[in-house]
Each structure stands twice: as C-alpha cells, then as structure tokens.
C-alpha cells in the first residue's frame, strides 16, 4: 500500500500494490456472484478488507478497483503527483513534460 494522488477522487488515497489488489479483485468478483441484492452488503467483504488494510473508510466498491499503484506511477519529476497513466508524456497537474 502507498498513499498516492487519485485523479478520480481528487485527493491522496491508499493505493494497493499487486498482491493487495489481487485479493481485492477476488472479493470484488465475489460481490457479483454471492446473490445478495443490497449493493453495500454484496461488497461488504471487499469494503471491510480495504478499510481494515488501509484504515481509510471507503463506501464505494468501484473506487477501490481504481486504487491500484501500477495504474498511476511514476510520479511527476516537477510536482510529485503521479502521471494519470504510466505511458503519459506530460503531467496533467502541472504540465511538466515527462523526461
């Protein structure tokens, strides 16, 4: 886990490494097959996992699925916010051209 700027959430949030994300992804998939109709109850295992792991209270299961480190790194050399995607050529936050 690593705190990084999330472009969708507009704040620093705990991003999951690949091992943590694999577990979260399994729990997310389980939410679609467990037969529970209430949306928050369906994804309770995922929400509990993320909240216990990070100490960050998230109530939106879909948000967790884009809190993945590899989607955002590396950080901008100028402002230190992560590039929106690893192949970005410039920083959306400050306009710095990637070296």
Short mmCIF file of C-alpha atoms in Angstrom, two decimals:
data_model
loop_
_atom_site.label_atom_id
_atom_site.label_comp_id
_atom_site.label_asym_id
_atom_site.label_seq_id
_atom_site.Cartn_x
_atom_site.Cartn_y
_atom_site.Cartn_z
CA UNK A 1 0.00 0.00 0.00
CA UNK A 2 1.15 3.50 -0.80
CA UNK A 3 -0.52 6.90 -0.47
CA UNK A 4 -0.90 8.48 -3.92
CA UNK A 5 -2.98 11.20 -5.54
CA UNK A 6 -6.10 9.76 -7.18
CA UNK A 7 -7.30 11.75 -10.16
CA UNK A 8 -10.85 10.48 -9.82
CA UNK A 9 -11.18 11.09 -6.08
CA UNK A 10 -9.20 14.37 -6.19
CA UNK A 11 -7.19 13.53 -3.07
CA UNK A 12 -4.44 11.31 -1.71
CA UNK A 13 -5.72 7.80 -1.06
CA UNK A 14 -4.16 4.44 -0.17
CA UNK A 15 -3.29 2.66 -3.41
CA UNK A 16 -2.93 -1.11 -3.42
CA UNK A 17 0.15 -3.00 -4.57
CA UNK A 18 -0.33 -6.02 -6.83
CA UNK A 19 -0.66 -8.58 -4.04
CA UNK A 20 -3.23 -6.47 -2.17
CA UNK A 21 -5.06 -5.69 -5.40
CA UNK A 22 -5.28 -9.37 -6.32
CA UNK A 23 -7.14 -10.10 -3.07
CA UNK A 24 -9.37 -7.02 -3.55
CA UNK A 25 -10.15 -8.10 -7.10
CA UNK A 26 -11.20 -11.57 -5.91
CA UNK A 27 -13.51 -10.03 -3.29
CA UNK A 28 -14.92 -7.63 -5.89
CA UNK A 29 -15.72 -10.54 -8.22
CA UNK A 30 -17.35 -12.40 -5.34
CA UNK A 31 -19.71 -9.45 -4.89
CA UNK A 32 -21.20 -10.17 -8.30
CA UNK A 33 -21.84 -13.84 -7.58
CA UNK A 34 -22.96 -14.01 -3.96
CA UNK A 35 -26.68 -13.45 -4.69
CA UNK A 36 -27.12 -10.58 -2.20
CA UNK A 37 -29.34 -7.80 -3.55
CA UNK A 38 -28.24 -4.89 -1.33
CA UNK A 39 -25.25 -3.31 -3.07
CA UNK A 40 -23.22 -2.37 0.03
CA UNK A 41 -23.92 -5.73 1.65
CA UNK A 42 -22.87 -7.51 -1.56
CA UNK A 43 -19.44 -5.87 -1.44
CA UNK A 44 -19.06 -5.87 2.37
CA UNK A 45 -16.09 -8.28 2.29
CA UNK A 46 -14.25 -6.01 -0.18
CA UNK A 47 -15.06 -2.84 1.76
CA UNK A 48 -14.02 -4.42 5.05
CA UNK A 49 -10.78 -5.73 3.52
CA UNK A 50 -9.79 -2.32 2.11
CA UNK A 51 -10.88 -0.38 5.19
CA UNK A 52 -9.04 -2.72 7.58
CA UNK A 53 -5.92 -2.82 5.40
CA UNK A 54 -5.69 0.94 4.86
CA UNK A 55 -7.56 2.49 7.79
CA UNK A 56 -9.32 4.58 5.13
CA UNK A 57 -13.12 4.48 5.21
CA UNK A 58 -14.39 3.80 1.69
CA UNK A 59 -18.05 3.15 0.96
CA UNK A 60 -17.81 2.84 -2.84
CA UNK A 61 -16.60 -0.58 -4.04
CA UNK A 62 -15.86 0.68 -7.56
CA UNK A 63 -13.44 3.30 -6.18
CA UNK A 64 -11.29 0.58 -4.66
CA UNK A 65 -10.84 -1.02 -8.06
CA UNK A 66 -9.04 2.03 -9.43
CA UNK A 67 -6.85 2.46 -6.35
CA UNK A 68 -4.03 0.37 -7.82
CA UNK A 69 -0.45 1.63 -7.77
CA UNK A 70 0.54 0.36 -11.22
CA UNK A 71 -2.19 2.42 -12.87
CA UNK A 72 -0.61 5.71 -11.81
CA UNK A 73 3.14 5.54 -11.39
CA UNK A 74 5.65 7.07 -11.86
CA UNK A 75 5.37 10.42 -10.08
CA UNK A 76 5.96 13.68 -11.93
CA UNK A 77 9.51 14.99 -11.55
CA UNK A 78 8.15 18.51 -11.01
CA UNK A 79 5.07 18.28 -8.74
CA UNK A 80 5.34 14.68 -7.46
CA UNK A 81 1.73 13.82 -8.36
CA UNK A 82 1.53 10.56 -10.31
CA UNK A 83 1.03 10.69 -14.04
CA UNK A 84 -2.51 9.67 -14.92
CA UNK A 85 -1.24 6.63 -16.79
CA UNK A 86 2.24 5.06 -16.94
CA UNK A 87 2.62 6.00 -20.65
CA UNK A 88 1.74 9.69 -20.17
CA UNK A 89 4.03 12.18 -21.91
CA UNK A 90 3.15 15.14 -19.68
CA UNK A 91 1.74 15.77 -16.22
CA UNK A 92 -1.94 16.74 -16.19
CA UNK A 93 -1.47 18.59 -12.87
CA UNK A 94 1.42 20.92 -13.72
CA UNK A 95 2.06 20.46 -17.45
CA UNK A 96 5.60 19.16 -16.97
CA UNK A 97 6.85 17.19 -19.97
CA UNK A 98 7.95 13.71 -18.92
CA UNK A 99 11.66 13.03 -19.24
#
